[in-house]
Amino acid sequence: MKHPSEPNYVPALGYHWLTPYYDAVIGATTRERSFKLALIKQARFAPGHKVLDLASGTGTLAIWIKQHEPQAHVIGVDGDPSILSLATNKAQEARVSVQFDQAMSYSLPYLDKQFDRAVSSLFFHHLSWADKERTARELFRVLKPGAELHVADWGSADNPLMRSMFLLVQVLDGFKNTQDNVSGKLIPLFEDAGFIDVRQRQTFSTLVGTMALYSAAKSV
Ligand SMILES: C[S@@+](CC[C@H](N)C(=O)[O-])C[C@H]1O[C@@H](n2cnc3c(N)ncnc32)[C@H](O)[C@@H]1O
């Protein structure tokens, strides 16, 4: 399989050749365990839930969700086949059953109203504004009425130090796409896609910027 050919596709660490180092870099710089476990707690997964992890990368969050709620059906979707093979190997090593699919976030291969929960971490800052908009609409489409979206991504900096540290992420992942996050545009993005009760729930100061956790719901 080829790498995604879209001209503005941003791989996990900005460049495909850095992908093998992704877990080590994220583990060392983002307080990954703290914010992903907080996202899992926030999402309140239940037995029987069908869960979509959008842009699942190396599969860490999807695997942890399955370990937290073994009776959930967890699907990770990502556009990059090479990172999906890393995720598949990790899930096998962890002996958990997670389905990994290749697709672009704005063209998901799922029927309407399929999922009880959608989660996404460290992803929306990879997208142009137009792709953020069509991805948010696509998430809304695949969620059931009454279902919830839980997102962790770079947010407005909590202080000047966090803002300056975030420059490193901006150099790797691009200034334009990441600026939407820093400017606090994820909340109106989800509201405009149709979600209700869109809120920032908590933030984490990390070595490379402020990580924000959001929640949103699809009305019944
Ligand atoms: C920074 S990584 C985040 C991975 C994982 N969610 C995590 O928290 O570690 C961003 C991921 O988004 C994927 N990606 C980028 N643009 C995409 C798109 N338009 N559709 C699907 N996946 C995309 C990349 O392949 C990469 O795996």
XYZ file of C-alpha atoms in Angstrom, residues 43-158:
116
model
C -15.510 9.131 27.738
C -17.194 6.678 30.160
C -17.015 3.646 27.871
C -19.520 0.882 28.609
C -19.836 -2.794 27.649
C -21.173 -3.116 24.099
C -20.072 0.358 23.046
C -18.871 0.672 19.467
C -15.894 3.054 19.646
C -14.049 4.852 16.843
C -10.506 6.161 17.441
C -9.995 8.655 14.632
C -6.408 8.954 13.350
C -5.344 6.204 15.718
C -1.641 6.372 14.813
C 0.403 3.643 16.514
C -2.755 2.470 18.324
C -1.845 3.374 21.910
C -5.200 4.984 22.787
C -7.269 2.305 21.018
C -5.370 -0.452 22.853
C -5.771 1.273 26.220
C -9.517 1.725 25.581
C -9.904 -1.975 24.835
C -7.927 -2.883 27.974
C -10.094 -0.478 30.021
C -13.391 -1.771 28.579
C -12.855 -5.264 27.077
C -16.533 -5.539 26.112
C -16.313 -2.532 23.763
C -15.779 -2.985 20.019
C -12.867 -0.653 19.248
C -11.958 0.469 15.725
C -8.913 2.603 14.966
C -8.802 4.382 11.629
C -5.812 6.191 10.117
C -4.760 7.342 6.666
C -1.195 6.016 6.863
C -0.698 2.281 6.177
C 2.795 2.209 7.699
C 1.585 3.500 11.071
C -1.370 1.094 10.918
C 1.032 -1.843 10.668
C 2.861 -0.587 13.790
C -0.537 -0.375 15.544
C -1.543 -3.875 14.447
C 1.718 -5.320 15.802
C 1.310 -3.455 19.104
C -2.247 -4.760 19.566
C -1.068 -8.315 18.865
C 1.754 -7.962 21.394
C -0.725 -6.579 23.951
C -3.096 -9.476 23.114
C -6.060 -7.190 22.574
C -8.503 -7.277 19.705
C -8.725 -3.908 17.949
C -9.806 -3.457 14.327
C -7.570 -1.069 12.343
C -8.839 0.415 9.074
C -7.160 2.687 6.543
C -9.196 5.740 5.525
C -9.077 9.499 5.415
C -10.799 11.279 8.286
C -13.137 13.179 5.965
C -14.256 10.080 4.058
C -14.896 7.360 6.617
C -15.907 3.891 5.368
C -18.747 3.524 7.883
C -22.509 3.812 7.649
C -24.388 6.650 9.352
C -25.143 6.408 13.096
C -22.807 3.476 13.876
C -20.767 4.541 16.899
C -21.537 5.207 20.581
C -18.262 7.055 21.110
C -15.678 8.684 18.871
C -12.323 9.696 20.299
C -9.353 11.408 18.758
C -6.023 12.455 20.167
C -3.256 14.659 18.795
C -4.962 14.811 15.436
C -7.032 17.867 14.489
C -3.929 20.099 14.393
C -2.755 18.044 11.373
C -5.636 19.283 9.207
C -6.298 22.408 7.167
C -9.374 24.354 8.254
C -11.434 22.940 5.371
C -10.401 19.381 6.286
C -11.126 20.047 9.970
C -14.645 21.094 8.943
C -15.358 18.078 6.761
C -13.812 15.727 9.347
C -16.038 17.136 12.124
C -19.092 16.677 9.891
C -18.013 13.108 9.117
C -17.686 12.304 12.828
C -21.158 13.719 13.406
C -22.504 11.525 10.602
C -21.111 8.229 11.953
C -22.145 8.809 15.585
C -25.501 7.566 16.853
C -28.013 10.043 18.275
C -27.058 10.555 21.930
C -23.453 9.472 21.266
C -20.396 11.450 22.353
C -17.155 12.778 20.910
C -14.045 13.113 23.126
C -10.979 14.866 21.754
C -7.496 15.552 23.125
C -5.389 17.985 21.117
C -3.214 21.063 21.410
C -5.263 23.975 22.744
C -4.888 27.652 23.615
C -1.678 28.025 25.604
C -2.252 28.247 29.363
